[in-house]
Every structure is written in C-alpha cells, then in structure tokens.
Tab-separated table of C-alpha atoms in Angstrom:
chain	number	residue	atom	x	y	z
A	1	MET	CA	-21.389	-8.312	-7.564
A	2	SER	CA	-22.000	-4.547	-7.738
A	3	LYS	CA	-25.067	-5.130	-5.538
A	4	VAL	CA	-22.829	-6.699	-2.895
A	5	GLN	CA	-19.921	-4.268	-3.056
A	6	THR	CA	-19.269	-0.854	-4.609
A	7	GLN	CA	-16.206	-0.147	-6.791
A	8	ILE	CA	-16.423	-3.734	-7.978
A	9	LEU	CA	-14.351	-3.192	-11.132
A	10	ALA	CA	-11.503	-1.639	-9.128
A	11	ARG	CA	-11.698	-4.505	-6.635
A	12	PHE	CA	-11.659	-7.037	-9.443
A	13	GLY	CA	-8.593	-5.290	-10.882
A	14	ILE	CA	-6.733	-5.540	-7.563
A	15	MET	CA	-7.592	-9.216	-7.182
A	16	ALA	CA	-6.587	-9.948	-10.779
A	17	VAL	CA	-3.216	-8.242	-10.271
A	18	GLY	CA	-2.583	-10.400	-7.185
A	19	VAL	CA	-3.543	-13.588	-9.033
A	20	LEU	CA	-1.422	-12.647	-12.054
A	21	ILE	CA	1.644	-11.919	-9.889
A	22	PHE	CA	1.313	-15.354	-8.329
A	23	GLU	CA	0.785	-17.051	-11.691
A	24	LEU	CA	3.799	-15.356	-13.256
A	25	PHE	CA	6.031	-16.332	-10.345
A	26	THR	CA	4.880	-19.953	-10.235
A	27	ALA	CA	4.497	-20.429	-14.009
A	28	PRO	CA	7.154	-23.195	-14.236
A	29	MET	CA	5.140	-25.382	-11.842
A	30	TRP	CA	2.023	-25.760	-13.991
A	31	ARG	CA	1.133	-26.609	-17.572
A	32	ASN	CA	-1.947	-24.850	-18.989
A	33	ALA	CA	-2.629	-26.325	-22.423
A	34	HIS	CA	-5.219	-26.435	-25.228
A	35	LEU	CA	-6.654	-22.945	-24.693
A	36	GLY	CA	-5.566	-21.530	-28.057
A	37	GLU	CA	-2.758	-19.095	-28.815
A	38	TRP	CA	-4.952	-16.072	-28.096
A	39	ALA	CA	-5.523	-17.221	-24.518
A	40	TYR	CA	-1.960	-16.765	-23.229
A	41	LEU	CA	-0.211	-13.745	-21.764
A	42	TYR	CA	3.251	-15.211	-21.133
A	43	HIS	CA	4.322	-18.755	-22.005
A	44	ASP	CA	1.352	-20.789	-20.699
A	45	VAL	CA	0.042	-18.180	-18.242
A	46	SER	CA	-3.532	-17.726	-19.451
A	47	TRP	CA	-5.676	-14.654	-18.948
A	48	ILE	CA	-8.702	-16.972	-18.992
A	49	LEU	CA	-7.543	-18.778	-15.866
A	50	THR	CA	-6.462	-15.467	-14.301
A	51	ILE	CA	-9.974	-14.095	-14.723
A	52	GLY	CA	-11.489	-17.337	-13.455
A	53	TRP	CA	-9.396	-17.372	-10.262
A	54	SER	CA	-10.028	-13.657	-9.726
A	55	ILE	CA	-13.803	-13.953	-9.996
A	56	LEU	CA	-13.832	-16.973	-7.686
A	57	PHE	CA	-11.642	-15.342	-5.021
A	58	LEU	CA	-13.401	-11.977	-5.237
A	59	GLY	CA	-16.829	-13.557	-5.031
A	60	VAL	CA	-15.962	-15.593	-1.937
A	61	VAL	CA	-14.301	-12.657	-0.140
A	62	GLU	CA	-17.030	-10.135	-0.809
A	63	ILE	CA	-19.930	-12.492	-0.085
A	64	VAL	CA	-18.358	-13.665	3.186
A	65	ASP	CA	-17.708	-10.031	4.179
A	66	LYS	CA	-21.322	-9.170	3.339
A	67	LEU	CA	-22.791	-12.089	5.266
A	68	LEU	CA	-20.445	-11.886	8.276
A	69	PRO	CA	-19.642	-8.184	8.755
A	70	SER	CA	-19.342	-8.439	12.548
A	71	TRP	CA	-16.712	-11.184	12.472
A	72	ARG	CA	-13.089	-10.317	13.136
A	73	GLU	CA	-10.718	-10.341	10.163
A	74	TRP	CA	-8.970	-13.548	11.205
A	75	LYS	CA	-12.277	-15.433	11.402
A	76	ARG	CA	-13.384	-14.227	7.989
A	77	PHE	CA	-9.940	-14.940	6.525
A	78	LEU	CA	-10.096	-18.566	7.679
A	79	THR	CA	-13.633	-18.754	6.274
A	80	TYR	CA	-12.398	-17.522	2.869
A	81	LEU	CA	-9.776	-20.263	2.800
A	82	GLY	CA	-12.178	-22.988	3.925
A	83	VAL	CA	-14.789	-22.078	1.320
A	84	LEU	CA	-12.161	-21.825	-1.418
A	85	ILE	CA	-10.768	-25.277	-0.641
A	86	VAL	CA	-14.271	-26.735	-1.037
A	87	LEU	CA	-14.930	-24.832	-4.286
A	88	THR	CA	-11.485	-25.096	-5.866
A	89	LEU	CA	-10.809	-28.828	-5.564
A	90	PRO	CA	-13.683	-29.858	-7.893
A	91	LEU	CA	-12.640	-27.167	-10.395
A	92	GLU	CA	-9.015	-28.323	-10.366
A	93	ILE	CA	-10.129	-31.937	-10.787
A	94	TRP	CA	-12.230	-30.829	-13.764
A	95	VAL	CA	-9.474	-28.868	-15.579
A	96	VAL	CA	-6.973	-31.692	-14.971
A	97	ASN	CA	-9.322	-34.345	-16.306
A	98	ILE	CA	-10.179	-32.372	-19.459
A	99	ASP	CA	-6.409	-32.006	-20.025
A	100	ILE	CA	-6.160	-28.243	-19.625
A	101	ARG	CA	-4.079	-28.379	-16.446
A	102	SER	CA	-1.084	-30.591	-15.677
A	103	TYR	CA	1.974	-30.365	-13.447
A	104	ALA	CA	5.671	-29.970	-14.168
A	105	PRO	CA	7.878	-33.068	-13.653
A	106	GLU	CA	9.626	-31.422	-10.685
A	107	VAL	CA	6.266	-30.872	-9.005
A	108	LEU	CA	5.226	-34.484	-9.547
A	109	ASP	CA	8.569	-35.697	-8.179
A	110	SER	CA	8.105	-33.680	-4.986
A	111	LEU	CA	4.598	-34.985	-4.253
A	112	SER	CA	3.589	-37.878	-2.037
A	113	GLY	CA	1.811	-39.711	-4.859
A	114	LEU	CA	-1.559	-39.642	-3.098
A	115	THR	CA	-4.318	-38.344	-5.365
A	116	MET	CA	-8.001	-37.431	-5.417
A	117	ALA	CA	-9.614	-38.030	-8.819
A	118	SER	CA	-6.254	-37.598	-10.575
A	119	VAL	CA	-5.144	-34.470	-8.691
A	120	PRO	CA	-2.471	-34.443	-5.940
A	121	ILE	CA	-3.626	-34.517	-2.324
A	122	GLU	CA	-1.161	-31.652	-1.760
A	123	LEU	CA	-3.712	-29.291	-3.309
A	124	ILE	CA	-5.267	-29.138	0.145
A	125	TYR	CA	-2.086	-27.238	1.079
A	126	TYR	CA	-1.477	-25.395	-2.196
A	127	VAL	CA	-4.939	-23.825	-2.442
A	128	PRO	CA	-4.973	-22.023	0.946
A	129	VAL	CA	-1.373	-20.809	0.495
A	130	PHE	CA	-2.177	-19.474	-2.981
A	131	ALA	CA	-5.452	-17.967	-1.795
A	132	GLY	CA	-3.931	-16.604	1.420
A	133	LEU	CA	-1.198	-14.704	-0.421
A	134	VAL	CA	-3.539	-13.302	-3.068
A	135	ILE	CA	-6.310	-12.376	-0.626
A	136	GLY	CA	-3.754	-10.751	1.696
A	137	PHE	CA	-2.586	-8.661	-1.270
A	138	TYR	CA	-6.194	-7.798	-2.131
A	139	LYS	CA	-7.213	-6.862	1.416
A	140	TYR	CA	-4.140	-4.682	1.850
A	141	TRP	CA	-4.973	-2.673	-1.255
A	142	THR	CA	-8.634	-2.340	-0.271
A	143	PHE	CA	-7.390	-0.249	2.661
A	144	VAL	CA	-6.052	2.138	0.004
A	145	LEU	CA	-9.201	1.891	-2.116
A	146	GLU	CA	-11.520	2.556	0.819
A	147	ASP	CA	-9.207	5.214	2.290
A	148	LYS	CA	-9.882	3.833	5.748
A	149	LEU	CA	-8.912	5.837	8.824
A	150	LEU	CA	-6.271	3.601	10.392
A	151	ILE	CA	-4.332	3.894	13.620
A	152	PRO	CA	-0.738	4.886	12.772
A	153	LEU	CA	1.989	2.453	13.797
A	154	LYS	CA	3.692	3.889	16.902
A	155	LYS	CA	6.486	1.345	16.954
A	156	ILE	CA	7.452	-1.817	15.125
A	157	ARG	CA	6.419	-4.954	16.984
A	158	TRP	CA	9.474	-6.898	15.947
A	159	ALA	CA	8.633	-10.294	17.435
A	160	ARG	CA	5.186	-10.364	15.834
A	161	GLY	CA	6.401	-8.998	12.496
A	162	ILE	CA	9.319	-11.408	12.224
A	163	ALA	CA	7.136	-14.369	13.191
A	164	MET	CA	4.482	-13.502	10.589
A	165	THR	CA	7.097	-12.864	7.896
A	166	ALA	CA	8.920	-16.120	8.629
A	167	LEU	CA	5.657	-18.078	8.506
A	168	ALA	CA	4.574	-16.459	5.213
A	169	ILE	CA	7.961	-17.054	3.590
A	170	PHE	CA	8.229	-20.639	4.815
A	171	MET	CA	4.747	-21.570	3.588
A	172	PHE	CA	5.417	-19.905	0.223
A	173	GLU	CA	8.796	-21.651	-0.054
A	174	VAL	CA	7.225	-25.054	0.638
A	175	MET	CA	4.759	-24.479	-2.175
A	176	VAL	CA	7.315	-23.329	-4.768
A	177	GLU	CA	10.027	-25.748	-3.632
A	178	PRO	CA	10.073	-27.687	-6.955
A	179	MET	CA	11.162	-24.558	-8.869
A	180	VAL	CA	14.607	-24.200	-7.291
A	181	VAL	CA	16.988	-26.403	-5.309
A	182	ASN	CA	18.951	-24.986	-2.390
A	183	ALA	CA	22.047	-27.014	-3.204
A	184	GLY	CA	24.825	-25.063	-1.519
A	185	PHE	CA	23.595	-24.805	2.051
A	186	PRO	CA	24.808	-27.035	4.917
A	187	SER	CA	22.691	-30.125	5.565
A	188	TRP	CA	21.911	-29.076	9.145
A	189	SER	CA	20.024	-26.016	7.848
A	190	PHE	CA	17.354	-27.970	5.969
A	191	ILE	CA	14.031	-27.972	7.786
A	192	PHE	CA	11.845	-29.494	5.056
A	193	HIS	CA	13.257	-31.216	1.992
A	194	ASP	CA	15.823	-28.677	0.697
A	195	ILE	CA	14.243	-25.609	2.300
A	196	SER	CA	17.040	-24.027	4.311
A	197	ILE	CA	16.510	-22.038	7.484
A	198	ILE	CA	19.427	-19.889	6.311
A	199	MET	CA	17.630	-18.935	3.094
A	200	THR	CA	14.394	-18.254	4.970
A	201	GLY	CA	16.336	-16.180	7.492
A	202	ILE	CA	17.954	-14.139	4.717
A	203	TRP	CA	14.578	-13.163	3.247
A	204	VAL	CA	13.161	-12.387	6.701
A	205	GLY	CA	16.210	-10.205	7.374
A	206	VAL	CA	15.795	-8.368	4.066
A	207	ILE	CA	12.148	-7.598	4.811
A	208	ALA	CA	12.996	-6.568	8.403
A	209	ILE	CA	15.679	-4.128	7.201
A	210	THR	CA	13.205	-2.740	4.674
A	211	ALA	CA	10.519	-2.290	7.354
A	212	LEU	CA	12.988	-0.469	9.621
A	213	PHE	CA	14.060	1.875	6.818
A	214	VAL	CA	10.492	2.717	5.754
A	215	TYR	CA	9.347	3.174	9.368
A	216	ARG	CA	12.341	5.368	10.189
A	217	PHE	CA	12.245	7.690	7.179
A	218	PHE	CA	8.718	7.512	5.723
A	219	PRO	CA	6.313	6.922	8.639
A	220	HIS	CA	3.656	9.432	7.557
A	221	TYR	CA	3.589	8.648	3.844
A	222	PRO	CA	0.358	7.197	2.356
A	223	ILE	CA	-0.048	3.411	2.456
A	224	ALA	CA	0.440	3.004	-1.293
A	225	THR	CA	3.633	5.078	-1.262
A	226	ARG	CA	5.095	3.156	1.671
A	227	TYR	CA	4.319	-0.109	-0.098
A	228	ALA	CA	6.034	1.048	-3.293
A	229	LEU	CA	9.059	2.196	-1.310
A	230	ALA	CA	9.193	-1.065	0.643
A	231	LEU	CA	8.978	-3.156	-2.528
A	232	SER	CA	11.683	-1.092	-4.223
A	233	ILE	CA	14.055	-1.261	-1.259
A	234	CYS	CA	13.394	-4.939	-0.674
A	235	THR	CA	14.056	-5.764	-4.326
A	236	ALA	CA	17.222	-3.662	-4.376
A	237	ILE	CA	18.597	-5.673	-1.435
A	238	ALA	CA	17.291	-9.121	-2.369
A	239	LEU	CA	18.108	-9.126	-6.081
A	240	PRO	CA	21.921	-9.046	-5.766
A	241	ILE	CA	21.679	-11.778	-3.123
A	242	GLU	CA	19.623	-14.034	-5.393
A	243	TYR	CA	21.942	-13.433	-8.341
A	244	TYR	CA	24.982	-14.205	-6.167
A	245	LEU	CA	23.402	-17.468	-4.986
A	246	PHE	CA	22.487	-18.375	-8.572
A	247	VAL	CA	25.906	-17.627	-10.062
A	248	ASN	CA	27.647	-19.630	-7.333
A	249	ASP	CA	25.310	-22.652	-7.729
A	250	ILE	CA	23.958	-22.268	-4.209
A	251	ARG	CA	20.448	-22.000	-5.617
A	252	VAL	CA	19.884	-24.113	-8.717
A	253	TYR	CA	16.777	-23.590	-10.846
A	254	GLY	CA	14.980	-26.685	-12.130
A	255	PRO	CA	14.573	-27.654	-15.808
A	256	SER	CA	11.020	-26.296	-16.011
A	257	ALA	CA	12.091	-22.917	-14.642
A	258	ILE	CA	15.027	-22.796	-17.063
A	259	ALA	CA	12.705	-23.712	-19.940
A	260	ASN	CA	10.580	-20.668	-19.047
A	261	PHE	CA	13.544	-18.306	-19.326
A	262	SER	CA	13.615	-16.134	-22.452
A	263	GLY	CA	17.353	-16.497	-23.004
A	264	PHE	CA	18.072	-12.851	-22.176
A	265	THR	CA	20.736	-12.538	-19.497
A	266	ILE	CA	22.354	-9.938	-17.268
A	267	PRO	CA	25.737	-8.951	-18.777
A	268	ILE	CA	28.936	-10.033	-17.012
A	269	ILE	CA	27.272	-12.487	-14.615
A	270	ASN	CA	25.367	-14.260	-17.430
A	271	ALA	CA	22.284	-14.828	-15.257
A	272	PRO	CA	18.649	-14.952	-16.482
A	273	ILE	CA	16.916	-11.603	-16.584
A	274	GLU	CA	13.711	-13.275	-15.322
A	275	ILE	CA	15.146	-13.357	-11.803
A	276	ALA	CA	14.928	-9.566	-11.798
A	277	PHE	CA	11.151	-9.901	-12.267
A	278	ALA	CA	10.656	-12.923	-10.007
A	279	ILE	CA	12.043	-11.260	-6.875
A	280	PRO	CA	9.597	-8.308	-6.843
A	281	CYS	CA	6.703	-10.690	-7.612
A	282	TYR	CA	7.671	-12.827	-4.614
A	283	MET	CA	8.186	-9.865	-2.295
A	284	ALA	CA	5.039	-8.066	-3.478
A	285	LEU	CA	2.812	-10.856	-2.164
A	286	VAL	CA	4.717	-11.472	1.075
A	287	ILE	CA	4.991	-7.785	2.025
A	288	ALA	CA	1.300	-7.142	1.319
A	289	LEU	CA	0.207	-10.188	3.338
A	290	VAL	CA	2.330	-9.263	6.360
A	291	ARG	CA	1.306	-5.594	6.266
A	292	TYR	CA	-2.357	-6.540	5.947
A	293	TRP	CA	-2.160	-8.596	9.127
A	294	GLU	CA	-0.182	-5.931	10.970
A	295	ILE	CA	-2.795	-3.305	10.081
A	296	ALA	CA	-5.675	-5.653	10.971
A	297	LEU	CA	-4.169	-6.519	14.355
A	298	ASP	CA	-3.089	-2.968	15.239
A	299	ASN	CA	-6.556	-1.641	14.388
A	300	ARG	CA	-8.386	-4.568	15.998
A	301	LEU	CA	-10.235	-5.296	12.763
C-alpha cells in the first residue's frame, strides 16, 4: 500500500480509529465468538476484525483514489461503497458460516427474515452505512494529515447542513435501531419502526447549535481543533439529554445493550456510565461525515 499512498501507517491508524469507534458503539448488535481471549479489546469487540475491516476499507479507498483521481468526491465515494458491498458480503457470509459472527436477538427480531447464504438481506443496507460513516471519518482526517489548502467557510449553509445531518442521523438510527427503543414518544412521530422524528430532530438541533457556536467563536482555528471543540460541545449538550430520556424511560435500551454494560453507574441518577462513552462515539462519526461533505462541496472536490 505504501506504493499507492504515502503516510500509509498514519492513514491506517485513522481508518482503524473510525472502525473501532463504530464497533464500540454497535457492540451489542453483533456476537464475535471463538477468536480466543487474547483477540478481544472490550467484551467481544475484536482487534482482529478491526484490523481486517480497516485494511479492507483503506485498500478500497486508496486504490479507487489512485485509479480515478479526476473523479469528483461524490463519484468516488459511491464507488467505494459499491465495491465494498461486493467484497464484504462474501466475507460476512464466510465468518457467519464458520460461526465467528452472529447477531443479537434484537437484531434478528428487527429483520425481514430474508437471507443470502445464512446472512440477512439487510446487510445490503448495513454495509454502506457502516462504510459511509467510517470512510467519511477517514476522509475528514486526511484533510488534516495532508494539510490541504481549503477555502474557508464564509457562512453556514443551513439548509444543506441540516439536510445532510438529518440524513446521516436517520440512516445511522435505522441501522442501530435494535439497540434502543424509543418508547416514550407520541405515535405520530414514528417514521420507521420506533425511530421518532422528534429524537432525530433533537440530535440535528444539537449538532446545529454546536456548528453555530464553533463558527461564531472559532472560525480560524485548525480543522483538528474545531473538530475537538465541536465534539466536546456536542457531547456536553447531548449527554444530559440522553441521560434524561433514559432515566424517564423514554429511551429504553435492549437486553443485549444492558448485558454489555459494566455495572458502573452515574451517582444519583443510577444510569450506566457507558452512555457517557456512547454519545461521543456516535457524534464523532456523524460530525466527521457531515464536515467532510461540507468541505468537499465548498471546495468543489
């Protein structure tokens, strides 16, 4: 890979961080078994699978970029996802059939029941959402790595930003739907299963407030600094909201998610400490994806 792209170890590190963030957040959805005790980082999150996904994603992205350098970002991005669907489905079928990978009961209950060689047909949706979030994270941080000269944002394009954020959040929520039930929202707000437009709107609002604050007070800070500030502010706003919804049984975590909790809780409210780590993982991927596309569009990449 070093013959295709320079700084390959740094690029691999960025991709691996993105994959690991996703795996940690979605850990209750999957069962990764029979890899040996030494193969796991946290519960059944395996560094072996993290490395495997990272190499696969990095290889596809860098080879496509090398072969199609004149293509616009959106064309190459769709190509990444198309190639990864073709490559990933046989690999997922393989790890399922050798009994390394299986799915949590909540995931199986939410599926249509249609399968391809023992794997759910829904993987055709899961793979591009997973890959899209991780690759968006990777491409955003390559702007930092390459120190590209980018056109500064003169003003926030609110309609575009809100639309992209809402789409990213909705697609992510559809994928991770089995982990948590939105039980306390009015029935009219559900747009797909128990995914509530109110909940989606809350997260979009949190990210919009964060973007306004960072744009207003830190417009000339480096990309990495603005990202860290945005993630910190976003987490500071979103975390109390999520804990409030949890404590009041508005959002109810499924048995597999609860089984993944360590048992450590936040004093007074008696809520799992893992939520404090889940929120920044969630926001880290969404913010990076949205900012990547904003930078790509503003700079006509």
